[in-house]
Amino acid sequence: KQEVTQIPAALSVPEGENLVLNCSFTDSAIYNLQWFRQDPGKGLTSLLLIQSSQREQTSGRLNASLDKSSGRSTLYIAASQPGDSATYLCAVYTSGTYKYIFGTGTRLKVLA
Amino acid sequence: DAGVIQSPRHEVTEMGQEVTLRCKPISGHDYLFWYRQTMMRGLELLIYFNNNVPIDDSGMPEDRFSAKMPNASFSTLKIQPSEPRDSAVYFCASSLSRLAGGLFYYGEQFFGPGTRLTVL
């Protein structure tokens, strides 16, 4: 059974800092991995999708990497801003189950 | 496109009442997912459809929950009878699969704004 873990559960950083969020999964047989952002009381916004054949994806200040063999993905946020404050979730689409399994999220606070 | 549309946005009901949540996926998407989010359990997949056909409902907690997708542009999640422990935010999401270079890709999921359900 696929298990997805995100560490740390919460993170507080000063504005301008570069930071890395981690996502670990136990079953490396995945189709893709998606990173989302969720603002309080809101739905999920897709940030980046990495197919299993890819190693990384970039969008603006965000860069997501995928290492299937080690069951890890990282989301790198460059030059963090207070507007980046939100909960970040990763979701893994596992082969065979055809389901997205979500991590519990990392709650990020960027201090002005 | 307007994105995934869910209604109502908020629902307050009394225990024992029937609740129906509605979802309109993004036009052309072939997958539709229903999720439930609570503080205790996080985001859980309840059921998903492919081309209007339910594929996996193993996440549906009890027989009190049912979901339908009568056509490509509409889905409902029904709870009958509702209980206080059903209180949560229910999300609908849709995605588009595609074939490229001989490989099958599961596309990006797009989420609706959610329905916040409170059962008193």
XYZ file of C-alpha atoms in Angstrom:
232
model
C 0.000 0.000 0.000
C 1.382 3.354 -1.052
C 2.219 5.730 1.784
C 3.181 9.343 1.213
C 5.002 11.357 3.862
C 5.849 15.033 3.919
C 8.476 16.445 6.220
C 8.495 18.872 7.880
C 4.843 19.263 8.830
C 5.352 22.998 9.337
C 8.036 25.458 8.366
C 8.564 29.122 9.111
C 11.210 31.089 7.200
C 12.152 34.739 6.677
C 11.324 36.354 3.372
C 13.915 35.869 0.643
C 15.132 32.497 1.817
C 15.412 29.544 -0.560
C 13.692 26.465 0.814
C 13.071 22.795 0.096
C 9.966 20.793 0.861
C 10.199 17.019 0.916
C 7.847 14.258 -0.189
C 8.598 10.562 0.306
C 6.646 7.607 -1.023
C 7.005 3.897 -0.328
C 6.067 2.376 -3.708
C 8.256 3.579 -6.572
C 5.913 2.205 -9.264
C 4.239 5.516 -9.995
C 2.812 7.204 -13.077
C 3.343 10.745 -11.915
C 3.677 13.021 -8.923
C 1.907 16.328 -8.499
C 2.598 19.226 -6.145
C -0.286 21.386 -4.952
C -0.753 24.507 -2.950
C -3.724 25.004 -0.615
C -4.585 28.327 0.942
C -6.663 28.325 4.143
C -10.310 27.576 3.431
C -9.629 27.149 -0.269
C -9.280 24.362 -2.790
C -6.053 22.934 -4.148
C -4.093 24.643 -6.880
C -1.814 22.536 -9.039
C 1.774 23.770 -9.092
C 3.793 21.164 -10.954
C 3.267 17.704 -12.413
C 6.192 15.358 -12.981
C 5.668 12.287 -15.120
C 7.466 9.117 -14.039
C 9.823 9.441 -17.017
C 10.917 12.942 -15.991
C 13.470 14.051 -13.416
C 12.292 17.583 -12.796
C 9.883 20.343 -13.715
C 10.205 24.082 -13.321
C 7.684 26.885 -13.129
C 8.902 30.347 -12.232
C 10.503 30.226 -8.791
C 9.429 26.627 -8.273
C 11.406 23.539 -9.175
C 10.262 20.016 -8.443
C 12.501 16.978 -8.742
C 11.670 13.300 -8.750
C 13.847 10.344 -7.807
C 11.681 7.279 -8.233
C 14.292 4.780 -7.172
C 14.659 6.393 -3.768
C 10.960 7.273 -3.487
C 11.535 10.987 -3.096
C 10.480 14.284 -4.549
C 11.495 17.767 -3.521
C 9.882 21.118 -4.176
C 12.377 23.945 -4.252
C 11.092 27.481 -3.759
C 13.537 30.243 -4.608
C 13.500 33.665 -2.986
C 10.447 32.953 -0.853
C 7.791 35.659 -0.412
C 5.003 36.152 2.144
C 2.539 35.274 -0.631
C 4.039 31.795 -0.728
C 2.557 31.099 2.712
C 0.200 28.137 2.310
C 0.064 24.386 2.793
C 1.929 22.411 0.143
C 0.795 18.881 -0.660
C 2.271 16.237 -2.886
C 0.189 13.514 -4.501
C 1.442 10.307 -6.054
C -0.400 8.464 -8.820
C 0.489 4.834 -8.241
C 0.651 2.213 -10.983
C -1.918 -0.523 -10.638
C -4.100 1.351 -8.179
C -4.694 4.271 -10.547
C -5.203 6.460 -7.498
C -3.686 9.659 -6.271
C -2.470 9.269 -2.687
C -1.845 12.547 -0.908
C 0.725 13.418 1.703
C -0.349 15.248 4.843
C 1.226 18.481 3.672
C 3.792 21.012 4.829
C 2.397 24.229 6.256
C 4.705 27.038 5.149
C 4.832 30.501 6.641
C 7.081 33.129 5.074
C 7.693 36.051 7.390
C 7.942 39.574 5.997
C -12.857 27.410 -19.051
C -14.492 28.090 -15.687
C -12.638 25.278 -13.977
C -14.240 22.616 -11.830
C -17.514 23.867 -10.375
C -18.968 22.588 -7.130
C -22.233 23.371 -5.412
C -23.222 24.219 -2.831
C -20.132 25.866 -1.354
C -21.458 25.452 2.172
C -24.051 23.059 3.515
C -25.356 22.868 7.055
C -27.788 20.096 7.817
C -29.107 18.070 10.682
C -28.196 14.501 11.431
C -30.317 12.056 9.474
C -30.958 14.359 6.541
C -29.969 13.573 2.976
C -27.175 15.649 1.491
C -26.347 15.945 -2.204
C -23.139 17.536 -3.424
C -22.705 18.452 -7.068
C -19.775 18.756 -9.407
C -19.232 19.914 -12.965
C -15.805 18.864 -14.263
C -13.744 20.731 -16.798
C -15.118 20.118 -20.255
C -13.305 17.327 -22.073
C -11.744 15.779 -18.985
C -12.198 12.028 -18.760
C -11.418 11.437 -15.096
C -13.431 12.710 -12.131
C -12.459 12.290 -8.488
C -14.305 12.885 -5.214
C -12.174 13.594 -2.134
C -12.885 14.340 1.505
C -10.610 16.476 3.653
C -10.568 16.573 7.450
C -8.011 17.756 9.945
C -7.641 14.272 11.364
C -7.342 12.254 8.158
C -6.146 14.757 5.582
C -7.243 14.355 1.977
C -8.847 11.007 1.176
C -9.981 9.713 -2.195
C -13.568 8.485 -1.978
C -14.313 7.401 -5.544
C -13.247 8.119 -9.087
C -14.801 7.795 -12.523
C -13.314 7.301 -15.958
C -15.532 8.248 -18.877
C -18.527 8.374 -16.508
C -17.931 4.840 -15.205
C -17.062 4.325 -11.525
C -13.673 2.648 -11.409
C -12.825 2.446 -7.742
C -15.139 3.206 -4.842
C -13.073 1.502 -2.175
C -12.620 4.829 -0.404
C -16.324 5.334 0.167
C -16.650 5.022 3.924
C -20.052 3.396 4.197
C -23.155 2.433 2.284
C -24.585 5.780 3.310
C -22.358 7.306 0.635
C -23.136 6.980 -3.058
C -21.893 8.739 -6.176
C -23.141 8.958 -9.704
C -21.963 10.411 -12.973
C -24.906 10.355 -15.385
C -23.009 12.221 -18.084
C -19.591 13.706 -18.797
C -20.472 17.083 -17.351
C -22.119 16.252 -14.055
C -21.543 14.152 -10.953
C -23.199 13.904 -7.550
C -22.092 12.620 -4.173
C -24.959 11.729 -1.889
C -24.938 10.996 1.822
C -28.054 9.439 3.266
C -28.567 9.592 6.171
C -25.928 12.119 7.176
C -24.080 11.922 10.503
C -21.982 14.484 12.411
C -18.791 12.557 11.596
C -19.430 13.265 7.895
C -18.615 16.920 8.531
C -15.689 17.768 6.263
C -14.745 19.592 3.098
C -15.600 17.596 -0.003
C -13.611 18.258 -3.157
C -14.239 17.264 -6.713
C -11.349 17.134 -9.181
C -11.004 16.282 -12.847
C -8.140 15.403 -15.154
C -7.441 14.516 -18.757
C -5.467 11.454 -19.740
C -3.551 11.372 -22.967
C -1.470 9.132 -25.171
C 1.835 10.563 -26.335
C 4.719 8.785 -28.003
C 3.151 5.438 -27.263
C 2.983 6.213 -23.563
C -0.156 6.812 -21.542
C -0.060 9.872 -19.318
C -2.377 10.664 -16.453
C -2.875 14.353 -16.510
C -2.780 17.121 -14.001
C -5.647 17.174 -11.517
C -7.729 20.318 -11.257
C -9.698 20.805 -8.075
C -12.955 22.586 -7.435
C -13.337 25.042 -4.547
C -14.915 22.406 -2.322
C -18.131 22.055 -0.360
C -17.869 22.582 3.369
C -20.391 20.222 4.975
C -21.492 20.585 8.574
C -23.816 17.969 10.028
C -25.304 19.003 13.368
